[in-house]
Amino acid sequence: MRPYGDTTGDGMVQVSFTLPVPHDKRAEGAAVQLANKMGMDPAMVVHAKAMGDGFTFFVVYGRVNHLVDLDAVRVVERDFALLSAKEVNTVVKQRLRRKLSVVGACIGTDAHTVGIDAILNVKGIAGEKGLEYYRELKVTNMGAQVSVPELVETARAEKADAVLVSQVVTQRDAHLHNTREMSAAFREAMPAGRRPLLIVGGPRFDESMTDELGVDRIFGRGTTPGEVASYLVHALITQRKAMA
Ligand code: B12
């Protein structure tokens, strides 16, 4: 299949980018040239705006000839059941017979706490309450700019069953470097069977990179607390029991 703009299959797409040139006719020509090189032909500048001194932001609309092969698409599908808060509490209480301990933080220099707060705080997101609302979960939210050694120490002190890390800033692949540092630190500090489940989340992660980053699960854009709570039950209780 092809993308769709005005009529089905017309191949029309829209892209936006910034060039380090002041806004003038030549800058718009440069934007069209880039779009042509990206395979858009014809390409039209539909929006151009000066962004401070010597930079211009563009929106370009145009046709591409590439086809999308749906059969070749590979994504990480949810492989666990979605449970209600009540069901999560019941399973934890009956099978774990103690509260499930969760430690969360934004690590490195990242101060974007809205995402991790949406998952952990009672107020939650998208009409769902966060993990603090779950009676059988004990949540420690460490907030922003937490160092990896501090996180490991708190996870140890809280006997964390799961560590939830948020990374929003991706400049110079900071999210990847920080995640690798974090997973390596837990591997070094704790033996395999004693290590908490390591979960990272943020809007720009590739969910298929778990092995590469040394974590158990990656959650992306639009994650809800219910998905995370259901995954915790699946990975720490249901699946673990089945494997025992
Ligand atoms: C609010 C905001 C800020 C606030 C943050 C306040 C706070 N307490 O969080 C302030 C003003 C402090 C800020 C500062 C900066 N910001 Co800012 N910020 C944003 C903004 C507008 C919204 C982010 C947000 O709150 N989203 C809402 C939440 C709910 O969504 P979310 O984070 O994706 O979380 C969801 C999922 O991803 C997932 N999730 C996230 N984490 C986790 C963790 C786990 C364990 C799980 C399971 C799930 C999960 O679940 C969440 C709920 O669905 C974005 C732009 C945008 N529209 O996204 C820029 C943005 C993230 N910021 C950006 C930048 C560059 C900065 C600064 C560097 C700017 C500067 N030059 O100073 C600083 C950096 C500060 C720092 N040290 O980190 C860039 C990042 C670009 C990049 N490639 O990295 C963005 C994308 C803006 C942009 N387009 O340039 N920012």
Tab-separated table of C-alpha atoms in Angstrom, residues 64-197:
chain	number	residue	atom	x	y	z
A	64	VAL	CA	6.730	9.354	-2.550
A	65	ASN	CA	6.763	6.174	-4.617
A	66	HIS	CA	7.703	3.754	-1.856
A	67	LEU	CA	5.315	0.908	-1.048
A	68	VAL	CA	4.603	-0.324	2.486
A	69	ASP	CA	4.649	-4.119	2.915
A	70	LEU	CA	2.428	-4.841	5.941
A	71	ASP	CA	3.560	-8.495	6.058
A	72	ALA	CA	7.144	-7.367	6.663
A	73	VAL	CA	6.271	-5.146	9.661
A	74	ARG	CA	7.768	-6.375	12.965
A	75	VAL	CA	6.549	-4.865	16.260
A	76	VAL	CA	6.504	-5.886	19.932
A	77	GLU	CA	2.934	-7.013	20.640
A	78	ARG	CA	1.522	-7.125	24.177
A	79	ASP	CA	2.011	-10.767	25.257
A	80	PHE	CA	0.274	-10.570	28.636
A	81	ALA	CA	-3.336	-10.169	29.781
A	82	LEU	CA	-4.598	-6.700	30.766
A	83	LEU	CA	-5.838	-6.898	34.361
A	84	SER	CA	-7.965	-4.481	36.379
A	85	ALA	CA	-6.477	-2.897	39.535
A	86	LYS	CA	-8.626	-5.267	41.597
A	87	GLU	CA	-7.311	-8.311	39.740
A	88	VAL	CA	-3.708	-7.130	40.129
A	89	ASN	CA	-4.197	-6.668	43.887
A	90	THR	CA	-5.810	-10.110	44.235
A	91	VAL	CA	-3.026	-11.943	42.379
A	92	VAL	CA	-0.284	-10.145	44.338
A	93	LYS	CA	-1.999	-10.806	47.666
A	94	GLN	CA	-2.763	-14.455	46.992
A	95	ARG	CA	0.442	-15.513	45.251
A	96	LEU	CA	3.147	-13.180	46.582
A	97	ARG	CA	1.653	-12.829	50.082
A	98	ARG	CA	3.428	-9.501	50.585
A	99	LYS	CA	3.382	-6.131	48.856
A	100	LEU	CA	5.160	-5.934	45.512
A	101	SER	CA	7.887	-3.274	45.773
A	102	VAL	CA	8.426	-0.878	42.872
A	103	VAL	CA	11.151	1.798	42.679
A	104	GLY	CA	10.922	4.453	39.954
A	105	ALA	CA	13.143	7.328	38.800
A	106	CYS	CA	14.316	9.557	35.965
A	107	ILE	CA	18.053	8.868	35.714
A	108	GLY	CA	21.022	10.854	34.406
A	109	THR	CA	20.423	14.547	33.834
A	110	ASP	CA	16.851	13.910	32.671
A	111	ALA	CA	14.320	16.049	34.574
A	112	HIS	CA	11.204	15.041	32.584
A	113	THR	CA	9.183	13.498	35.402
A	114	VAL	CA	5.708	13.849	33.912
A	115	GLY	CA	5.898	10.423	32.223
A	116	ILE	CA	7.079	8.401	35.235
A	117	ASP	CA	4.681	10.347	37.486
A	118	ALA	CA	1.824	9.450	35.142
A	119	ILE	CA	2.660	5.779	35.677
A	120	LEU	CA	3.373	5.958	39.430
A	121	ASN	CA	1.342	8.783	41.015
A	122	VAL	CA	-2.230	8.199	42.153
A	123	LYS	CA	-3.553	10.721	39.646
A	124	GLY	CA	-2.304	8.512	36.759
A	125	ILE	CA	-3.115	9.260	33.127
A	126	ALA	CA	-5.796	8.664	30.487
A	127	GLY	CA	-8.452	7.997	33.108
A	128	GLU	CA	-6.368	5.300	34.843
A	129	LYS	CA	-4.971	5.655	38.342
A	130	GLY	CA	-1.200	5.206	38.817
A	131	LEU	CA	0.543	2.356	40.632
A	132	GLU	CA	0.393	4.158	44.021
A	133	TYR	CA	-3.366	3.518	43.899
A	134	TYR	CA	-2.840	-0.272	43.896
A	135	ARG	CA	-3.213	-1.494	47.488
A	136	GLU	CA	-0.764	-4.366	47.068
A	137	LEU	CA	2.008	-2.319	45.429
A	138	LYS	CA	4.549	-0.340	47.447
A	139	VAL	CA	5.824	2.532	45.303
A	140	THR	CA	8.997	4.558	45.870
A	141	ASN	CA	9.210	7.423	43.381
A	142	MET	CA	12.704	8.966	43.480
A	143	GLY	CA	11.888	11.774	41.027
A	144	ALA	CA	14.291	13.540	38.662
A	145	GLN	CA	18.029	13.366	37.933
A	146	VAL	CA	18.731	10.305	40.039
A	147	SER	CA	22.228	8.822	39.728
A	148	VAL	CA	22.602	5.115	38.957
A	149	PRO	CA	24.399	4.333	42.266
A	150	GLU	CA	21.571	6.066	44.195
A	151	LEU	CA	19.005	4.034	42.267
A	152	VAL	CA	20.779	0.737	42.954
A	153	GLU	CA	21.075	1.623	46.646
A	154	THR	CA	17.385	2.509	46.966
A	155	ALA	CA	16.343	-0.614	45.040
A	156	ARG	CA	18.372	-2.677	47.497
A	157	ALA	CA	16.981	-0.864	50.565
A	158	GLU	CA	13.395	-1.178	49.326
A	159	LYS	CA	13.922	-4.826	48.267
A	160	ALA	CA	12.581	-3.788	44.886
A	161	ASP	CA	10.827	-6.422	42.799
A	162	ALA	CA	10.912	-4.009	39.858
A	163	VAL	CA	12.828	-0.866	38.941
A	164	LEU	CA	11.069	1.560	36.589
A	165	VAL	CA	13.267	4.085	34.818
A	166	SER	CA	12.135	6.950	32.603
A	167	GLN	CA	14.227	8.528	29.850
A	168	VAL	CA	12.736	11.285	27.732
A	169	VAL	CA	15.763	13.225	26.464
A	170	THR	CA	17.375	11.419	23.527
A	171	GLN	CA	20.001	14.013	22.568
A	172	ARG	CA	23.254	12.227	21.682
A	173	ASP	CA	21.483	8.944	22.529
A	174	ALA	CA	21.532	9.828	26.244
A	175	HIS	CA	18.553	7.511	26.852
A	176	LEU	CA	20.478	4.533	25.439
A	177	HIS	CA	23.737	5.273	27.278
A	178	ASN	CA	21.947	5.851	30.600
A	179	THR	CA	19.886	2.675	30.257
A	180	ARG	CA	22.957	0.561	29.470
A	181	GLU	CA	24.780	2.084	32.453
A	182	MET	CA	21.815	1.327	34.708
A	183	SER	CA	21.371	-2.294	33.604
A	184	ALA	CA	25.129	-2.965	33.862
A	185	ALA	CA	25.174	-1.522	37.400
A	186	PHE	CA	22.330	-3.814	38.530
A	187	ARG	CA	24.059	-6.826	36.981
A	188	GLU	CA	27.247	-5.981	38.800
A	189	ALA	CA	25.565	-5.222	42.135
A	190	MET	CA	23.179	-8.167	42.337
A	191	PRO	CA	23.290	-11.853	41.360
A	192	ALA	CA	20.961	-12.954	38.521
A	193	GLY	CA	18.198	-14.460	40.692
A	194	ARG	CA	18.129	-11.463	43.072
A	195	ARG	CA	18.082	-8.715	40.464
A	196	PRO	CA	14.821	-6.719	40.215
A	197	LEU	CA	12.913	-6.657	36.970
